[in-house]
CHARMM-style PDB file with segment names, atoms N, HN, CA, C and O in Angstrom:
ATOM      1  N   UNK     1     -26.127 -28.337  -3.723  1.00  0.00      PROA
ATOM      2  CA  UNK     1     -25.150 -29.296  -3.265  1.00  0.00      PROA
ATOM      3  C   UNK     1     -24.594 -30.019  -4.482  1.00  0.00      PROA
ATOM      4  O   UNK     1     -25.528 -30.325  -5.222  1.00  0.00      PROA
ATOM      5  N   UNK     2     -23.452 -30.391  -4.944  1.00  0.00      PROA
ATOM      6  HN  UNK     2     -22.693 -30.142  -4.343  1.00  0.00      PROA
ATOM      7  CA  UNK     2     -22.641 -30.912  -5.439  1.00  0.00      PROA
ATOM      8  C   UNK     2     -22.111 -32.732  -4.753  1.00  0.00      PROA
ATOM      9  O   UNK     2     -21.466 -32.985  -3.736  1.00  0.00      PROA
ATOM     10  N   UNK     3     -22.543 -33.442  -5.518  1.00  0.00      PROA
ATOM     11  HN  UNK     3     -23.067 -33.236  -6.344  1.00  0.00      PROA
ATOM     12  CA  UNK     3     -22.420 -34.998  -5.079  1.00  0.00      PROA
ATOM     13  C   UNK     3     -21.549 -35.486  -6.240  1.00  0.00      PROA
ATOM     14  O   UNK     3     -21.755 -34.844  -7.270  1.00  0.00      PROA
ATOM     15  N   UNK     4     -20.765 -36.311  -6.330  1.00  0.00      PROA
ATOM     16  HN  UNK     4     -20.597 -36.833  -5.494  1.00  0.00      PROA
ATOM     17  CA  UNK     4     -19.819 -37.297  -6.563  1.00  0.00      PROA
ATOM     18  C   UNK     4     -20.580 -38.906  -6.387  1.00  0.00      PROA
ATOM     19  O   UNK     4     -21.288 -39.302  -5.461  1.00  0.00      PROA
ATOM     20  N   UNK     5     -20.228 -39.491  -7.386  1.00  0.00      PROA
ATOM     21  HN  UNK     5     -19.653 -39.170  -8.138  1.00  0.00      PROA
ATOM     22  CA  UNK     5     -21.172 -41.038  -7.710  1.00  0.00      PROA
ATOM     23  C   UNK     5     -19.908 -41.548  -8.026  1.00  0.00      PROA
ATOM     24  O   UNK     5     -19.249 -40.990  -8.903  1.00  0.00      PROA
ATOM     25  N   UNK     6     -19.306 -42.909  -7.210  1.00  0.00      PROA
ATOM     26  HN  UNK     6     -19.841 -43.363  -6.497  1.00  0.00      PROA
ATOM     27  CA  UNK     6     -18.794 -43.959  -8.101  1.00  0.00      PROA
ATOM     28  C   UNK     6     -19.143 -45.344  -8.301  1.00  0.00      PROA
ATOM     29  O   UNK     6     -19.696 -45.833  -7.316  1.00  0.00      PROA
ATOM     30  N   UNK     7     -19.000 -46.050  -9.190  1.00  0.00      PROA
ATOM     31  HN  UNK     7     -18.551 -45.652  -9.990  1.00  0.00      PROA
ATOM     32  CA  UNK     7     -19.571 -47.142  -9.699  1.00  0.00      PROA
ATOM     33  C   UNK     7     -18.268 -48.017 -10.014  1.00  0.00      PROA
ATOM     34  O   UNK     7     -17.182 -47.477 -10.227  1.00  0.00      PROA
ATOM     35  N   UNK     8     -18.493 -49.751 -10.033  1.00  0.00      PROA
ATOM     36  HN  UNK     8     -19.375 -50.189  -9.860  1.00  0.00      PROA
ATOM     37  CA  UNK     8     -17.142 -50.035 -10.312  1.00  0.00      PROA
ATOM     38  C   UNK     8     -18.367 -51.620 -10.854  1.00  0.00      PROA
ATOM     39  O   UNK     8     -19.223 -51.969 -10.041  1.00  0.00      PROA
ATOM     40  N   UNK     9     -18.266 -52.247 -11.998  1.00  0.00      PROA
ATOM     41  HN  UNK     9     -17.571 -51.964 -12.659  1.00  0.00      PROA
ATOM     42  CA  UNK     9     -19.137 -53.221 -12.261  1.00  0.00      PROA
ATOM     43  C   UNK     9     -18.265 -54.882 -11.683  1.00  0.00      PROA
ATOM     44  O   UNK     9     -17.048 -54.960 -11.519  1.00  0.00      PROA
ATOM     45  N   UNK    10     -18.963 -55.709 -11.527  1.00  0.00      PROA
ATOM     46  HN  UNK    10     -19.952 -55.646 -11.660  1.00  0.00      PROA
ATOM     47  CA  UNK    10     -18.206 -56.825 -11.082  1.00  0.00      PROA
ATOM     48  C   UNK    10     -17.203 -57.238 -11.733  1.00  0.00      PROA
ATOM     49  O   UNK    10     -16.434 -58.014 -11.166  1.00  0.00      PROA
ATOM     50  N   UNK    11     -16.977 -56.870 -12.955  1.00  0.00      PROA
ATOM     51  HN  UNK    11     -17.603 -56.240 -13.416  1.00  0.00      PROA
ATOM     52  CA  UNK    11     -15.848 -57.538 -13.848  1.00  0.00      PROA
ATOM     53  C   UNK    11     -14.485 -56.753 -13.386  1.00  0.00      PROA
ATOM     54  O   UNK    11     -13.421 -57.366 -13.285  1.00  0.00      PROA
ATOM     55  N   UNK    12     -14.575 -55.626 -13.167  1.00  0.00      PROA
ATOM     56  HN  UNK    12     -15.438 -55.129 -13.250  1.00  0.00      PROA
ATOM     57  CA  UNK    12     -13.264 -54.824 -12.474  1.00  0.00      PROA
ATOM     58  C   UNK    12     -12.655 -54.026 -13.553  1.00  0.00      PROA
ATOM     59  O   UNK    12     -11.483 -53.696 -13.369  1.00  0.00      PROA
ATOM     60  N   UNK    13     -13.356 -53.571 -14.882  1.00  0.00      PROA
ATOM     61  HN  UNK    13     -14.308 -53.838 -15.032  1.00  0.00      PROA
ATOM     62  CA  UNK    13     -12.636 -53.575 -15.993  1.00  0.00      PROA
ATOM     63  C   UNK    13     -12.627 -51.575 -16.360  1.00  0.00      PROA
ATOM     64  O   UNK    13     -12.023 -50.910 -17.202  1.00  0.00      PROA
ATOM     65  N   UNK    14     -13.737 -51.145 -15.104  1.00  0.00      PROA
ATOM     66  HN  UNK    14     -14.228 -51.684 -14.420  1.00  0.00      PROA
ATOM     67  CA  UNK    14     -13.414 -49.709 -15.283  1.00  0.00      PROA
ATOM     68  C   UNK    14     -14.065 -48.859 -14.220  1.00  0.00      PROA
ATOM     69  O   UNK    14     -14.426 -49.336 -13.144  1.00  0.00      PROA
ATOM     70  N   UNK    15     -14.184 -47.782 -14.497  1.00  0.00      PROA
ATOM     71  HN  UNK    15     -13.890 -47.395 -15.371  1.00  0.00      PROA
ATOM     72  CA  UNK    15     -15.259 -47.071 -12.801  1.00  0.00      PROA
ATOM     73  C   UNK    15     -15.698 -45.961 -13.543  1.00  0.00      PROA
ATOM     74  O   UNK    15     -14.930 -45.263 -14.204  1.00  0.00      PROA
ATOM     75  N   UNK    16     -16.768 -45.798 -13.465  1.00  0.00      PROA
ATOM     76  HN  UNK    16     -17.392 -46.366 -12.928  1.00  0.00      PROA
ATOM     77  CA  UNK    16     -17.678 -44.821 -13.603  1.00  0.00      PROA
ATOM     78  C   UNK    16     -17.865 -43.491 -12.788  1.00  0.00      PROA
ATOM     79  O   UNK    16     -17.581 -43.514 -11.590  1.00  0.00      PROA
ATOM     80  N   UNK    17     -18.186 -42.682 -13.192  1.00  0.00      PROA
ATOM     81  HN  UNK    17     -18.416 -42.664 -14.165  1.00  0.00      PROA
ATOM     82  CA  UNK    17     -17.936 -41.447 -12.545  1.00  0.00      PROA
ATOM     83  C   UNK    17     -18.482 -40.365 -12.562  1.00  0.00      PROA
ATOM     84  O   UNK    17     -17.983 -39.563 -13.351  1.00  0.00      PROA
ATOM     85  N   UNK    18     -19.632 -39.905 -11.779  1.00  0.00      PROA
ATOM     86  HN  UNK    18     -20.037 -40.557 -11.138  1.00  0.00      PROA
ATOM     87  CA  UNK    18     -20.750 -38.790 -12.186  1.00  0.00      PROA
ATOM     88  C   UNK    18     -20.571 -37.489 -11.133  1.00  0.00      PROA
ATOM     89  O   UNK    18     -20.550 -37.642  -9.911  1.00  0.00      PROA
ATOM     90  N   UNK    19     -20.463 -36.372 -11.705  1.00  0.00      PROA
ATOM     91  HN  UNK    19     -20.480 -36.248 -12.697  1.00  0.00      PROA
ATOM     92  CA  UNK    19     -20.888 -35.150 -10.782  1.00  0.00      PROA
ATOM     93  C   UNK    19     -22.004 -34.510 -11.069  1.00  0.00      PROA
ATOM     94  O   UNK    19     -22.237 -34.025 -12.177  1.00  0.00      PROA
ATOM     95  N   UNK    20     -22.930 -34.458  -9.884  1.00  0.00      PROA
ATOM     96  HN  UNK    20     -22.740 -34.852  -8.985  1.00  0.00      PROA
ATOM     97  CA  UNK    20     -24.229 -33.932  -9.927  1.00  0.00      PROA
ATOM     98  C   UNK    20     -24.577 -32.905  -9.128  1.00  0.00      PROA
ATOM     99  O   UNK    20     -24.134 -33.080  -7.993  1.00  0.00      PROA
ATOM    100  N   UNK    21     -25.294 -31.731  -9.272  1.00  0.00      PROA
ATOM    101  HN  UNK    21     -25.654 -31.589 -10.194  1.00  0.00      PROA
ATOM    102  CA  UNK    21     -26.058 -30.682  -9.246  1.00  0.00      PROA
ATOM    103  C   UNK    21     -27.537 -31.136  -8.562  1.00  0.00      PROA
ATOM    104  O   UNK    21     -28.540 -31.564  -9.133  1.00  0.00      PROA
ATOM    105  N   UNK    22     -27.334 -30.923  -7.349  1.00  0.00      PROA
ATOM    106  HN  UNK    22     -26.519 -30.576  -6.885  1.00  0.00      PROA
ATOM    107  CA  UNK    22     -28.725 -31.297  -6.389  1.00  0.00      PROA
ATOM    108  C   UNK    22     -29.357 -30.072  -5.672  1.00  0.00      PROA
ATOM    109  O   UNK    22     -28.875 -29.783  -4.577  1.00  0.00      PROA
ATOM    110  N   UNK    23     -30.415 -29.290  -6.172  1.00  0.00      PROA
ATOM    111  HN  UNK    23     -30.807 -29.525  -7.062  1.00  0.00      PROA
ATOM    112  CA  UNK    23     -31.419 -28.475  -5.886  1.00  0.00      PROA
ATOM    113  C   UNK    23     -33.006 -28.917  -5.377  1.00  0.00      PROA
ATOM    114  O   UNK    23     -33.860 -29.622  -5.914  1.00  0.00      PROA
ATOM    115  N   UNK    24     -32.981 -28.222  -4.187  1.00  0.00      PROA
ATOM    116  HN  UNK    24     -32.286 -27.649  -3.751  1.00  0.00      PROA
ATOM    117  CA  UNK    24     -34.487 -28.510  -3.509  1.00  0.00      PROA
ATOM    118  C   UNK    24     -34.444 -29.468  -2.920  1.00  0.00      PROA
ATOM    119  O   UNK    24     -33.333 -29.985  -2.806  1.00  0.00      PROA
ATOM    120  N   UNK    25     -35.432 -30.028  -2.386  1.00  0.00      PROA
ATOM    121  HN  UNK    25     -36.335 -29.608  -2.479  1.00  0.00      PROA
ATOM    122  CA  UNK    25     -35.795 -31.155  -1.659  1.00  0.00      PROA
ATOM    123  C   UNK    25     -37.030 -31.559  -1.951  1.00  0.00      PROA
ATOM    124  O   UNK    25     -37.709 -30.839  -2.683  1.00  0.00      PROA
ATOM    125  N   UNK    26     -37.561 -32.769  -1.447  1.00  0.00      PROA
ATOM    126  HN  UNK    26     -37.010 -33.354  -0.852  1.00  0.00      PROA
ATOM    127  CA  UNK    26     -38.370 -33.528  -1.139  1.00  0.00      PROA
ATOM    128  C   UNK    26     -39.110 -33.362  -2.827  1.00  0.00      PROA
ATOM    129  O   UNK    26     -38.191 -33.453  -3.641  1.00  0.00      PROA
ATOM    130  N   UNK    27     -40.650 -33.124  -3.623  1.00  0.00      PROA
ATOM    131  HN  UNK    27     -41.396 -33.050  -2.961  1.00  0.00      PROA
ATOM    132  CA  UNK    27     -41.142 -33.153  -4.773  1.00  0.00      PROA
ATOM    133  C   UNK    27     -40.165 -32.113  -5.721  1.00  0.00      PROA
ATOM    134  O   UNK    27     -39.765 -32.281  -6.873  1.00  0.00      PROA
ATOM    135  N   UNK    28     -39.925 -30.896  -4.716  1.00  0.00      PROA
ATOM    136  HN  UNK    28     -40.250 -30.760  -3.781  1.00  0.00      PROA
ATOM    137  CA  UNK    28     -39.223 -30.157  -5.624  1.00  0.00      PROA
ATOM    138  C   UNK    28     -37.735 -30.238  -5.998  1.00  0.00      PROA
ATOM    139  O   UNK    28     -37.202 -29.289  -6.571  1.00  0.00      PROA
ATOM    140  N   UNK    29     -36.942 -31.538  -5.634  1.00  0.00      PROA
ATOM    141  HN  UNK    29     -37.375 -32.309  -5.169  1.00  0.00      PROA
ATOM    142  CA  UNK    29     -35.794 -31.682  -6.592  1.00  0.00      PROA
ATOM    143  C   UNK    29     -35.578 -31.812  -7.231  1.00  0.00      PROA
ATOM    144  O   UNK    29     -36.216 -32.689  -7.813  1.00  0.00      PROA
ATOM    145  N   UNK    30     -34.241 -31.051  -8.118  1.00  0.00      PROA
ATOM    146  HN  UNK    30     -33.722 -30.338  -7.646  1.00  0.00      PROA
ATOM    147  CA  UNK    30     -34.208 -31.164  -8.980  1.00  0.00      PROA
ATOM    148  C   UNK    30     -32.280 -31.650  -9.198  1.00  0.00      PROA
ATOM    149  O   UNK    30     -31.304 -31.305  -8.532  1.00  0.00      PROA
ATOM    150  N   UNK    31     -32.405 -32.654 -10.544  1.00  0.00      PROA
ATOM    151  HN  UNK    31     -33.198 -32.934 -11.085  1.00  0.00      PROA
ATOM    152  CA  UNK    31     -30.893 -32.952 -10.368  1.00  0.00      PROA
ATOM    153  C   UNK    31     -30.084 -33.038 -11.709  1.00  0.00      PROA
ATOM    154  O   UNK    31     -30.255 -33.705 -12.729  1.00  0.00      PROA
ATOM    155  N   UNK    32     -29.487 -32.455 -11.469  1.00  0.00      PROA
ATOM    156  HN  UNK    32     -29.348 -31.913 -10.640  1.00  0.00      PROA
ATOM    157  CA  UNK    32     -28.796 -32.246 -12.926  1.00  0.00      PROA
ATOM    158  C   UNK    32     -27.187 -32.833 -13.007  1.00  0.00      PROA
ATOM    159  O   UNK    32     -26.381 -32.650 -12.094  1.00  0.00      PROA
ATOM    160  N   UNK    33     -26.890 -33.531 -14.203  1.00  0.00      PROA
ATOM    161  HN  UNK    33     -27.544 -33.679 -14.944  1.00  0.00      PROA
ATOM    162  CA  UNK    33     -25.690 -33.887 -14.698  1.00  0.00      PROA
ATOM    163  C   UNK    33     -24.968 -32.820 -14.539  1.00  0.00      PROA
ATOM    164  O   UNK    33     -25.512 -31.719 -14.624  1.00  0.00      PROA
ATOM    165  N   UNK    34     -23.663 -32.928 -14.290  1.00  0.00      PROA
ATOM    166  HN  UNK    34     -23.221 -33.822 -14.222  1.00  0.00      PROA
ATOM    167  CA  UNK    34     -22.692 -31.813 -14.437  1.00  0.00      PROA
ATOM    168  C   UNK    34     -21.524 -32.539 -15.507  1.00  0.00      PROA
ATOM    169  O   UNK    34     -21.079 -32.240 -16.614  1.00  0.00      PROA
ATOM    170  N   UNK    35     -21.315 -33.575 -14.602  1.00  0.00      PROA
ATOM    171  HN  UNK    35     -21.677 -33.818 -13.702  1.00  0.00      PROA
ATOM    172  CA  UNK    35     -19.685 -34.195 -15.662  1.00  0.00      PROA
ATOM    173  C   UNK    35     -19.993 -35.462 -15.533  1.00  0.00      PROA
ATOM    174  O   UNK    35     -20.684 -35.682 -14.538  1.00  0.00      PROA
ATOM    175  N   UNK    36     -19.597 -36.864 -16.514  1.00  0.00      PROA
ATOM    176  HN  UNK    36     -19.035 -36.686 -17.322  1.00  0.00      PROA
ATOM    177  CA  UNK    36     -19.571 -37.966 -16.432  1.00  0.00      PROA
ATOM    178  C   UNK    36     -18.061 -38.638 -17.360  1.00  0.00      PROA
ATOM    179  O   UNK    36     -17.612 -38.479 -18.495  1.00  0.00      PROA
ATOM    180  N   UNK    37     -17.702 -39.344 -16.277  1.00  0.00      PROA
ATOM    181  HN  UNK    37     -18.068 -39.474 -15.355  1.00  0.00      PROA
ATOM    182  CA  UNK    37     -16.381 -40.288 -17.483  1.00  0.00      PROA
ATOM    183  C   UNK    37     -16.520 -41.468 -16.973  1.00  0.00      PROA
ATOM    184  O   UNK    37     -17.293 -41.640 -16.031  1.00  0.00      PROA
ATOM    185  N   UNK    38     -15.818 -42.449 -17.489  1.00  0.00      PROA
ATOM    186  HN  UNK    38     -15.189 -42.310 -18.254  1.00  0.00      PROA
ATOM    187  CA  UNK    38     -15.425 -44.232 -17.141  1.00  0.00      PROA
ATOM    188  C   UNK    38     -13.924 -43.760 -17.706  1.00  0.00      PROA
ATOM    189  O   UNK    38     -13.490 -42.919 -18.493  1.00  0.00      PROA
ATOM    190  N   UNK    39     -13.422 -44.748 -16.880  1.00  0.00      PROA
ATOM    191  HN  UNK    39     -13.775 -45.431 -16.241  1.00  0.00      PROA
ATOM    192  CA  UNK    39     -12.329 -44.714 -16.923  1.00  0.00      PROA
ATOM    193  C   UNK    39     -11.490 -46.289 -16.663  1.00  0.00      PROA
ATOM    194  O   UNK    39     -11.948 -47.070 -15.829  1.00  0.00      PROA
ATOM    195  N   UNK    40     -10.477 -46.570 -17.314  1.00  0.00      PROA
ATOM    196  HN  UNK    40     -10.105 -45.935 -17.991  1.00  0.00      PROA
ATOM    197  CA  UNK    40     -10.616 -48.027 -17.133  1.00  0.00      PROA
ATOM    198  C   UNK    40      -9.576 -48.552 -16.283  1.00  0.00      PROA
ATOM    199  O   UNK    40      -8.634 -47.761 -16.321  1.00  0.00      PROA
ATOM    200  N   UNK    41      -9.332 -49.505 -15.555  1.00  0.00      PROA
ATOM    201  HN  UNK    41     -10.097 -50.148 -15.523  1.00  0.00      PROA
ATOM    202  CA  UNK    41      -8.687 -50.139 -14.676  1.00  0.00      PROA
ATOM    203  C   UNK    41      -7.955 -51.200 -15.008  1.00  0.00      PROA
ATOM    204  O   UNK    41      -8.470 -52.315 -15.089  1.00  0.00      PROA
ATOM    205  N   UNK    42      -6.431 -50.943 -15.281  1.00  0.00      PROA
ATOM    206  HN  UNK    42      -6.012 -50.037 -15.214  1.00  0.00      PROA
ATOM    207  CA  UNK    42      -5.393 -52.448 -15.547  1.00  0.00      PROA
ATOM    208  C   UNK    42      -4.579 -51.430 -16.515  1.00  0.00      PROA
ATOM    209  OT1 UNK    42      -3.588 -51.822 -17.130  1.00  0.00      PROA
TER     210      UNK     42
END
């Protein structure tokens, strides 16, 4: 499975941005980085 993360910190000044690689379940997951950027806002 393929998941999407966004993040945005209280100041409003950018958003964060992760794609992750999700294998197995329960002890046996495993999760791997795929892509990460910030990107900024204004």
């Amino acid at each position: 499975m393929l998941a999407i993360g966004l993040m945005s910190g209280t100041s409003l000044d950018g958003i964060d941005a992760a794609l992750v690689k999700i294998n197995g379940c329960g002890t046996e997951t495993d999760v791997q980085l795929m892509e990460m950027v910030t990107l900024p806002i204004g």
